[in-house]
Short mmCIF file of C-alpha atoms in Angstrom, two decimals:
data_model
loop_
_atom_site.label_atom_id
_atom_site.label_comp_id
_atom_site.label_asym_id
_atom_site.label_seq_id
_atom_site.Cartn_x
_atom_site.Cartn_y
_atom_site.Cartn_z
CA ASN A 1 -20.37 -55.54 15.88
CA GLY A 2 -18.95 -58.63 14.37
CA PHE A 3 -20.79 -58.08 11.14
CA LYS A 4 -19.51 -54.46 10.96
CA CYS A 5 -15.95 -55.56 11.62
CA HIS A 6 -16.31 -58.26 8.94
CA CYS A 7 -17.59 -55.72 6.39
CA MET A 8 -14.93 -53.13 7.27
CA SER A 9 -12.27 -55.80 6.97
CA GLU A 10 -13.46 -56.83 3.52
CA SER A 11 -13.66 -53.13 2.43
CA HIS A 12 -10.16 -52.53 3.71
CA GLN A 13 -8.79 -55.55 1.85
CA ARG A 14 -10.61 -54.36 -1.31
CA GLN A 15 -8.92 -50.97 -1.08
CA LEU A 16 -5.49 -52.61 -0.59
CA LEU A 17 -6.05 -54.75 -3.69
CA LEU A 18 -7.06 -51.75 -5.76
CA ALA A 19 -4.01 -49.80 -4.54
CA SER A 20 -1.68 -52.71 -5.32
CA GLU A 21 -3.08 -52.94 -8.89
CA ASN A 22 -2.42 -49.30 -9.72
CA PRO A 23 -0.29 -47.62 -7.03
CA GLN A 24 0.64 -44.66 -9.19
CA GLN A 25 -2.99 -43.64 -9.58
CA PHE A 26 -3.50 -43.50 -5.82
CA MET A 27 -0.26 -41.60 -5.27
CA ASP A 28 -1.22 -38.98 -7.89
CA TYR A 29 -4.61 -38.60 -6.26
CA PHE A 30 -3.11 -38.04 -2.80
CA SER A 31 -0.42 -35.74 -4.18
CA GLU A 32 -3.02 -33.53 -5.85
CA GLU A 33 -5.18 -33.40 -2.69
CA PHE A 34 -2.14 -32.56 -0.56
CA ARG A 35 -1.02 -29.80 -2.98
CA ASN A 36 -4.53 -28.27 -3.24
CA ASP A 37 -5.07 -28.24 0.51
CA PHE A 38 -1.65 -26.91 1.25
CA LEU A 39 -1.96 -24.07 -1.26
CA GLU A 40 -5.50 -23.19 -0.14
CA LEU A 41 -4.25 -22.91 3.46
CA LEU A 42 -1.31 -20.77 2.34
CA ARG A 43 -3.54 -18.46 0.33
CA ARG A 44 -6.32 -18.13 2.94
CA ARG A 45 -4.09 -17.85 5.97
CA PHE A 46 -1.08 -15.92 4.76
CA GLY A 47 -2.16 -14.45 1.43
CA THR A 48 0.85 -13.24 -0.61
CA LYS A 49 3.11 -12.70 2.42
CA ARG A 50 6.53 -14.39 2.62
CA VAL A 51 6.46 -17.12 5.26
CA HIS A 52 8.56 -20.06 6.43
CA ASN A 53 7.38 -23.28 4.80
CA ASN A 54 7.52 -25.20 8.14
CA ILE A 55 5.05 -22.81 9.73
CA VAL A 56 2.51 -23.51 7.00
CA TYR A 57 3.14 -27.24 7.15
CA ASN A 58 2.73 -27.41 10.92
CA GLU A 59 -0.57 -25.63 10.63
CA TYR A 60 -1.68 -27.92 7.82
CA ILE A 61 -0.99 -31.16 9.74
CA SER A 62 -2.83 -29.82 12.81
CA HIS A 63 -6.06 -30.57 10.96
CA ARG A 64 -7.37 -34.02 11.66
CA GLU A 65 -8.26 -34.99 8.09
CA HIS A 66 -5.00 -33.95 6.48
CA ILE A 67 -3.18 -36.11 3.98
CA HIS A 68 0.25 -37.30 5.16
CA MET A 69 3.24 -36.46 2.95
CA ASN A 70 4.26 -40.14 2.95
CA ALA A 71 1.31 -40.84 0.68
CA THR A 72 2.44 -38.28 -1.90
CA GLN A 73 5.15 -38.09 -4.54
CA TRP A 74 7.33 -35.85 -2.36
CA GLU A 75 9.55 -37.43 0.28
CA THR A 76 10.36 -34.26 2.23
CA LEU A 77 8.91 -30.74 2.73
CA THR A 78 11.99 -29.33 1.03
CA ASP A 79 11.30 -31.37 -2.10
CA PHE A 80 7.67 -30.13 -2.15
CA THR A 81 8.88 -26.53 -1.63
CA LYS A 82 11.27 -26.77 -4.57
CA TRP A 83 8.53 -28.25 -6.69
CA LEU A 84 6.24 -25.31 -5.92
CA GLY A 85 8.96 -22.96 -7.14
CA ARG A 86 9.61 -24.91 -10.35
CA GLU A 87 5.90 -25.04 -11.19
CA GLY A 88 5.55 -21.25 -10.64
CA LEU A 89 2.94 -21.70 -7.89
CA CYS A 90 4.97 -19.88 -5.31
CA LYS A 91 8.09 -17.79 -4.95
CA VAL A 92 10.67 -19.75 -2.96
CA ASP A 93 14.06 -18.84 -1.54
CA GLU A 94 16.48 -20.58 0.72
CA THR A 95 17.94 -18.77 3.79
CA PRO A 96 20.20 -19.88 6.69
CA LYS A 97 16.93 -20.26 8.67
CA GLY A 98 15.37 -22.55 6.09
CA TRP A 99 13.06 -22.29 3.06
CA TYR A 100 10.57 -19.39 2.67
CA ILE A 101 7.58 -19.49 0.33
CA GLN A 102 5.27 -16.76 -1.05
CA TYR A 103 1.98 -17.53 -2.73
CA ILE A 104 1.47 -16.16 -6.26
CA ASP A 105 -2.09 -15.03 -6.62
CA ARG A 106 -3.20 -15.38 -10.25
CA ASP A 107 -6.83 -14.43 -9.66
CA PRO A 108 -7.94 -11.99 -12.45
CA GLU A 109 -9.50 -9.68 -9.92
CA THR A 110 -6.29 -9.48 -7.95
CA ILE A 111 -4.24 -8.76 -11.08
CA ARG A 112 -6.72 -5.96 -12.00
CA ARG A 113 -6.33 -4.39 -8.55
CA GLN A 114 -2.52 -4.58 -8.76
CA GLN A 115 -2.59 -2.85 -12.12
CA GLU A 116 -4.84 -0.15 -10.72
CA GLN A 117 -2.46 0.40 -7.80
CA GLU A 118 0.48 0.72 -10.19
CA ARG A 119 -1.46 3.32 -12.24
CA LYS A 120 -2.17 5.35 -9.15
CA LYS A 121 1.44 5.18 -8.00
CA LYS A 122 2.55 6.46 -11.43
CA GLN A 123 0.01 9.24 -11.14
CA ASP A 124 1.35 10.27 -7.69
CA LEU A 125 4.88 10.43 -9.14
CA ASP A 126 3.65 12.72 -11.92
CA ASP A 127 2.06 14.97 -9.28
CA GLU A 128 5.38 15.19 -7.46
CA GLU A 129 7.13 16.21 -10.67
CA LYS A 130 4.55 18.90 -11.26
CA THR A 131 4.99 20.20 -7.77
CA ALA A 132 8.80 20.36 -8.22
CA LYS A 133 8.46 22.26 -11.56
CA PHE A 134 5.99 24.68 -9.96
CA ILE A 135 8.38 25.47 -7.09
CA GLU A 136 11.21 26.07 -9.61
CA GLN A 137 8.96 28.46 -11.53
CA GLN A 138 8.06 30.37 -8.37
CA VAL A 139 11.74 30.74 -7.45
CA ARG A 140 12.55 32.04 -10.91
CA ARG A 141 9.63 34.46 -10.84
CA GLY A 142 10.77 35.86 -7.53
CA LEU A 143 14.33 36.34 -8.86
CA GLU A 144 13.21 38.17 -11.99
CA GLY A 145 14.25 41.84 -12.05
CA LYS A 146 16.49 41.40 -8.99
CA GLU A 147 20.26 41.47 -9.56
CA LEU A 148 22.27 39.63 -6.97
CA GLU A 149 25.04 41.64 -5.34
CA LYS A 150 28.30 40.06 -6.41
CA PRO A 151 31.02 39.63 -3.76
CA VAL A 152 34.07 41.88 -4.04
CA TYR A 153 37.46 40.16 -3.61
CA THR A 154 40.54 42.18 -2.55
CA GLU A 155 44.10 41.27 -2.01
CA LEU A 156 45.59 40.87 1.44
CA ASN A 157 48.34 43.53 1.79
CA ARG A 158 50.51 44.22 4.82
CA GLU A 159 52.36 47.52 5.22
CA ASN A 160 54.44 46.14 8.04
CA GLU A 161 55.93 42.68 7.57
CA GLU A 162 55.93 42.05 11.34
CA GLU A 163 52.26 42.85 11.77
CA LYS A 164 49.91 39.87 12.21
CA VAL A 165 46.91 39.31 10.07
CA ALA A 166 43.70 38.25 11.88
CA PHE A 167 40.42 37.02 10.40
CA ASN A 168 36.91 37.42 11.91
CA LEU A 169 34.66 34.73 10.39
CA ASN A 170 31.32 36.22 11.42
CA LYS A 171 28.15 35.65 9.30
CA GLY A 172 30.16 34.78 6.19
CA ALA A 173 32.09 38.13 6.05
CA SER A 174 35.92 38.20 6.40
CA THR A 175 37.71 41.18 7.93
CA SER A 176 41.39 41.94 8.13
CA VAL A 177 43.01 44.10 10.85
CA ALA A 178 45.72 45.10 8.39
CA THR A 179 43.24 46.34 5.78
CA SER A 180 40.05 48.34 6.11
CA SER A 181 38.28 46.88 3.12
CA LYS A 182 35.22 44.76 3.90
CA THR A 183 33.59 42.28 1.62
CA SER A 184 29.96 41.22 1.58
CA SER A 185 28.40 38.18 0.07
CA VAL A 186 24.90 36.88 -0.41
CA LEU A 187 25.91 33.37 -1.23
CA GLY A 188 24.51 32.10 2.06
CA LEU A 189 20.99 33.36 1.36
CA ASN A 190 18.32 30.73 0.93
CA ALA A 191 16.47 30.77 -2.36
CA LEU A 192 13.06 30.50 -0.73
CA LYS A 193 13.75 33.45 1.58
CA MET A 194 14.81 35.54 -1.42
CA VAL A 195 11.56 34.67 -3.13
CA GLU A 196 9.53 35.45 -0.03
CA GLY A 197 11.24 38.79 0.42
CA ALA A 198 10.76 39.74 -3.23
CA VAL A 199 7.08 38.87 -3.15
CA LYS A 200 6.54 40.73 0.15
CA ARG A 201 8.09 43.93 -1.28
CA LYS A 202 5.95 43.56 -4.36
CA GLU A 203 2.80 43.18 -2.26
CA SER A 204 3.67 46.10 -0.04
CA THR A 205 4.13 48.46 -3.04
CA HIS A 206 0.94 47.20 -4.62
CA SER A 207 -1.09 47.65 -1.41
CA SER A 208 0.18 51.22 -0.92
CA GLY A 209 -1.28 52.27 -4.29
CA GLN A 210 -4.44 50.16 -4.24
CA SER A 211 -5.35 49.30 -0.68
CA LYS A 212 -8.78 47.98 -1.64
CA GLU A 213 -7.46 45.27 -4.00
CA LYS A 214 -6.92 41.74 -2.62
CA LYS A 215 -3.34 40.80 -1.98
CA LYS A 216 -1.86 38.05 -4.11
CA LYS A 217 -0.68 34.83 -2.50
CA SER A 218 3.03 34.58 -1.74
CA ALA A 219 5.10 31.88 -3.34
CA LEU A 220 5.54 30.27 0.08
CA ASP A 221 1.80 30.10 0.59
CA GLU A 222 1.29 28.41 -2.76
CA ILE A 223 4.01 25.95 -1.96
CA MET A 224 2.39 25.14 1.39
CA GLU A 225 -0.93 24.66 -0.35
CA LEU A 226 0.71 22.24 -2.82
CA GLU A 227 2.21 20.27 0.15
CA VAL A 228 -1.28 20.03 1.66
CA GLU A 229 -2.68 18.86 -1.65
CA LYS A 230 0.14 16.29 -1.92
CA LYS A 231 -0.74 14.89 1.50
CA ARG A 232 -4.39 14.76 0.53
CA THR A 233 -3.60 12.68 -2.55
CA SER A 234 -1.14 10.41 -0.68
CA ARG A 235 -2.14 6.74 -0.89
CA ARG A 236 -1.37 3.45 0.83
CA ASP A 237 -1.60 -0.15 -0.53
CA TYR A 238 -3.92 -1.15 2.38
CA TRP A 239 -7.41 0.15 3.07
CA LEU A 240 -9.24 -2.02 5.58
CA GLN A 241 -10.91 -0.33 8.53
CA PRO A 242 -13.12 -1.72 11.29
CA GLU A 243 -16.89 -1.34 11.18
CA ILE A 244 -17.15 -0.86 7.43
CA ILE A 245 -19.31 -3.00 5.18
CA VAL A 246 -17.56 -4.95 2.40
CA LYS A 247 -18.44 -7.45 -0.28
CA ILE A 248 -16.77 -10.89 -0.57
CA VAL A 249 -15.62 -11.25 -4.21
CA THR A 250 -13.60 -14.49 -4.11
CA LYS A 251 -15.20 -17.65 -5.45
CA LYS A 252 -12.77 -20.00 -3.68
CA LEU A 253 -15.00 -20.18 -0.60
CA GLY A 254 -17.96 -21.42 -2.66
CA GLU A 255 -21.21 -19.87 -3.77
CA LYS A 256 -22.35 -19.65 -0.14
CA TYR A 257 -20.18 -16.57 0.49
CA HIS A 258 -19.62 -15.20 -3.02
CA LYS A 259 -21.03 -11.66 -3.43
CA LYS A 260 -22.20 -11.68 0.20
CA LYS A 261 -21.88 -8.57 2.34
CA ALA A 262 -20.02 -8.57 5.60
CA VAL A 263 -18.92 -6.24 8.40
CA VAL A 264 -15.23 -5.87 9.19
CA LYS A 265 -14.79 -6.74 12.87
CA GLU A 266 -11.00 -6.75 13.19
CA VAL A 267 -8.02 -5.75 11.01
CA ILE A 268 -4.91 -7.89 11.33
CA ASP A 269 -1.50 -6.78 9.98
CA LYS A 270 -3.17 -4.07 7.77
CA TYR A 271 -4.00 -6.47 4.97
CA THR A 272 -6.18 -9.14 6.62
CA ALA A 273 -9.64 -8.77 8.13
CA VAL A 274 -11.95 -10.85 10.33
CA VAL A 275 -15.40 -10.26 8.81
CA LYS A 276 -18.83 -11.31 9.92
CA VAL A 277 -21.24 -12.27 7.12
CA ILE A 278 -24.47 -10.29 7.50
CA ASP A 279 -26.86 -12.96 6.28
CA SER A 280 -25.49 -15.99 8.14
CA GLY A 281 -23.43 -14.49 10.91
CA ASP A 282 -20.42 -16.63 10.02
CA LYS A 283 -17.01 -15.24 10.72
CA LEU A 284 -14.26 -15.49 8.11
CA LYS A 285 -10.63 -14.43 7.90
CA LEU A 286 -9.89 -12.92 4.47
CA ASP A 287 -7.26 -10.95 2.70
CA GLN A 288 -8.23 -7.50 1.36
CA THR A 289 -7.77 -8.76 -2.20
CA HIS A 290 -10.78 -10.99 -1.68
CA LEU A 291 -12.97 -8.01 -0.60
CA GLU A 292 -14.25 -4.84 -2.20
CA THR A 293 -15.92 -1.71 -0.93
CA VAL A 294 -19.71 -1.12 -0.82
CA ILE A 295 -21.17 2.16 -2.06
CA PRO A 296 -24.48 3.05 -0.34
CA ALA A 297 -27.28 5.28 -1.52
CA PRO A 298 -26.85 9.07 -1.25
CA GLY A 299 -27.44 10.37 2.19
CA LYS A 300 -25.87 7.35 3.93
CA LYS A 301 -22.72 7.48 6.04
CA VAL A 302 -19.36 6.30 4.57
CA MET A 303 -15.75 6.17 5.72
CA VAL A 304 -12.79 7.34 3.62
CA LEU A 305 -10.30 4.43 3.35
CA ASN A 306 -7.40 5.96 1.38
CA GLY A 307 -5.77 9.27 0.56
CA GLY A 308 -5.29 12.36 2.75
CA TYR A 309 -8.81 12.12 4.17
CA ARG A 310 -8.26 8.53 5.27
CA GLY A 311 -10.16 7.62 8.45
CA ASN A 312 -12.72 10.49 8.18
CA GLU A 313 -16.42 9.77 8.24
CA GLY A 314 -18.79 11.61 5.93
CA ILE A 315 -22.19 11.64 4.18
CA LEU A 316 -22.44 10.45 0.54
CA GLU A 317 -23.83 13.41 -1.43
CA SER A 318 -23.81 12.16 -5.00
CA ILE A 319 -22.42 9.52 -7.36
CA ASN A 320 -20.76 9.96 -10.72
CA GLU A 321 -21.25 6.66 -12.55
CA LYS A 322 -19.21 7.65 -15.63
CA ARG A 323 -16.13 8.45 -13.54
CA PHE A 324 -16.72 5.74 -10.94
CA SER A 325 -16.42 8.38 -8.24
CA ALA A 326 -18.49 10.11 -5.61
CA THR A 327 -18.84 13.43 -3.73
CA ILE A 328 -18.96 13.33 0.08
CA VAL A 329 -19.29 15.88 2.90
CA ILE A 330 -17.13 15.17 5.94
CA ASP A 331 -19.25 15.33 9.11
CA SER A 332 -16.70 14.72 11.86
CA GLY A 333 -13.32 15.91 13.11
CA PRO A 334 -11.46 19.16 12.31
CA LEU A 335 -12.47 18.95 8.64
CA LYS A 336 -16.18 18.78 9.40
CA GLY A 337 -18.24 20.42 6.62
CA ARG A 338 -15.60 20.02 3.92
CA ARG A 339 -16.92 18.88 0.56
CA VAL A 340 -14.70 16.34 -1.18
CA GLU A 341 -15.37 15.70 -4.89
CA ASP A 342 -14.30 13.02 -7.35
CA ILE A 343 -13.31 10.44 -4.69
CA GLN A 344 -12.96 6.98 -6.20
CA TYR A 345 -15.41 4.13 -5.34
CA GLU A 346 -12.65 1.98 -3.83
CA ASP A 347 -11.61 4.77 -1.48
CA ILE A 348 -14.85 4.87 0.43
CA SER A 349 -17.17 2.20 1.90
CA LYS A 350 -20.45 2.16 3.74
CA LEU A 351 -20.36 2.26 7.52
CA ALA A 352 -22.07 -0.49 9.50
#
């Protein structure tokens, strides 16, 4: 024991001598280690969410082997937070409750996924514009050949100056006791009701002459179908679901986990998942940007993760490699038996 204490004492003195010779070198080293560990914890634990800097720091110092801030170039946590903002590593903002930070993920895979999400949002907006134009065309088509009855306006005349004039405001029509003229107006009619009535009259005339021919869809039915289609194509910016198989795509955890498949055991706050690696059985907590879906062979079960069929289970029927899409047949729920074509790879994943 004495020999060990003697050696440790000499080693400690040697480290102090080296630090005294070049203190800046040691400070830069500790500063870099502190920065890397702090950012890694922020990225892995909170992702790109906005969080109070003190929450991250308290979790960082809870680890036994952490580097104390006194050994770095920053005197306070506020100085370090401002430095992260100046260097473009995080988005920082000051509030009455303190400083908040938000990690900026510059991973190429994350940027590609964000660009893909923006492209799909733009496509959804284009679909909404097409729906609005189609509704306008249906309204115009229903109004063609039908002349609206124009309201007739008459003067209010009294034969007797002492006679009172009374108004009955019932269903948009005004009546005077002193005069017998009545006015009618169709200004209160709803445009869609007019279209529906016009189409129904047209269908009734057509069916009386040719009863065997199939009736055409009304404008209201077509609008309802478009609304259903719109809901089907609706998307969310989160897709994780329990009991699906995913692939770990981040390299920041090392080669041990890169490209490994795992099962999602729990979804936290929609964007974070606790996964269990299939090979090793290790459990990891990862953001969805560090995971991607797994497409099985045809005939295997999958789950729809986005769009109007989100949450439905189905059987993979075929794969279109050129369009990066697949065709599935839903095998559960009220939509059982429905065949869904051209669904993107990232919207489905293999079930565990």
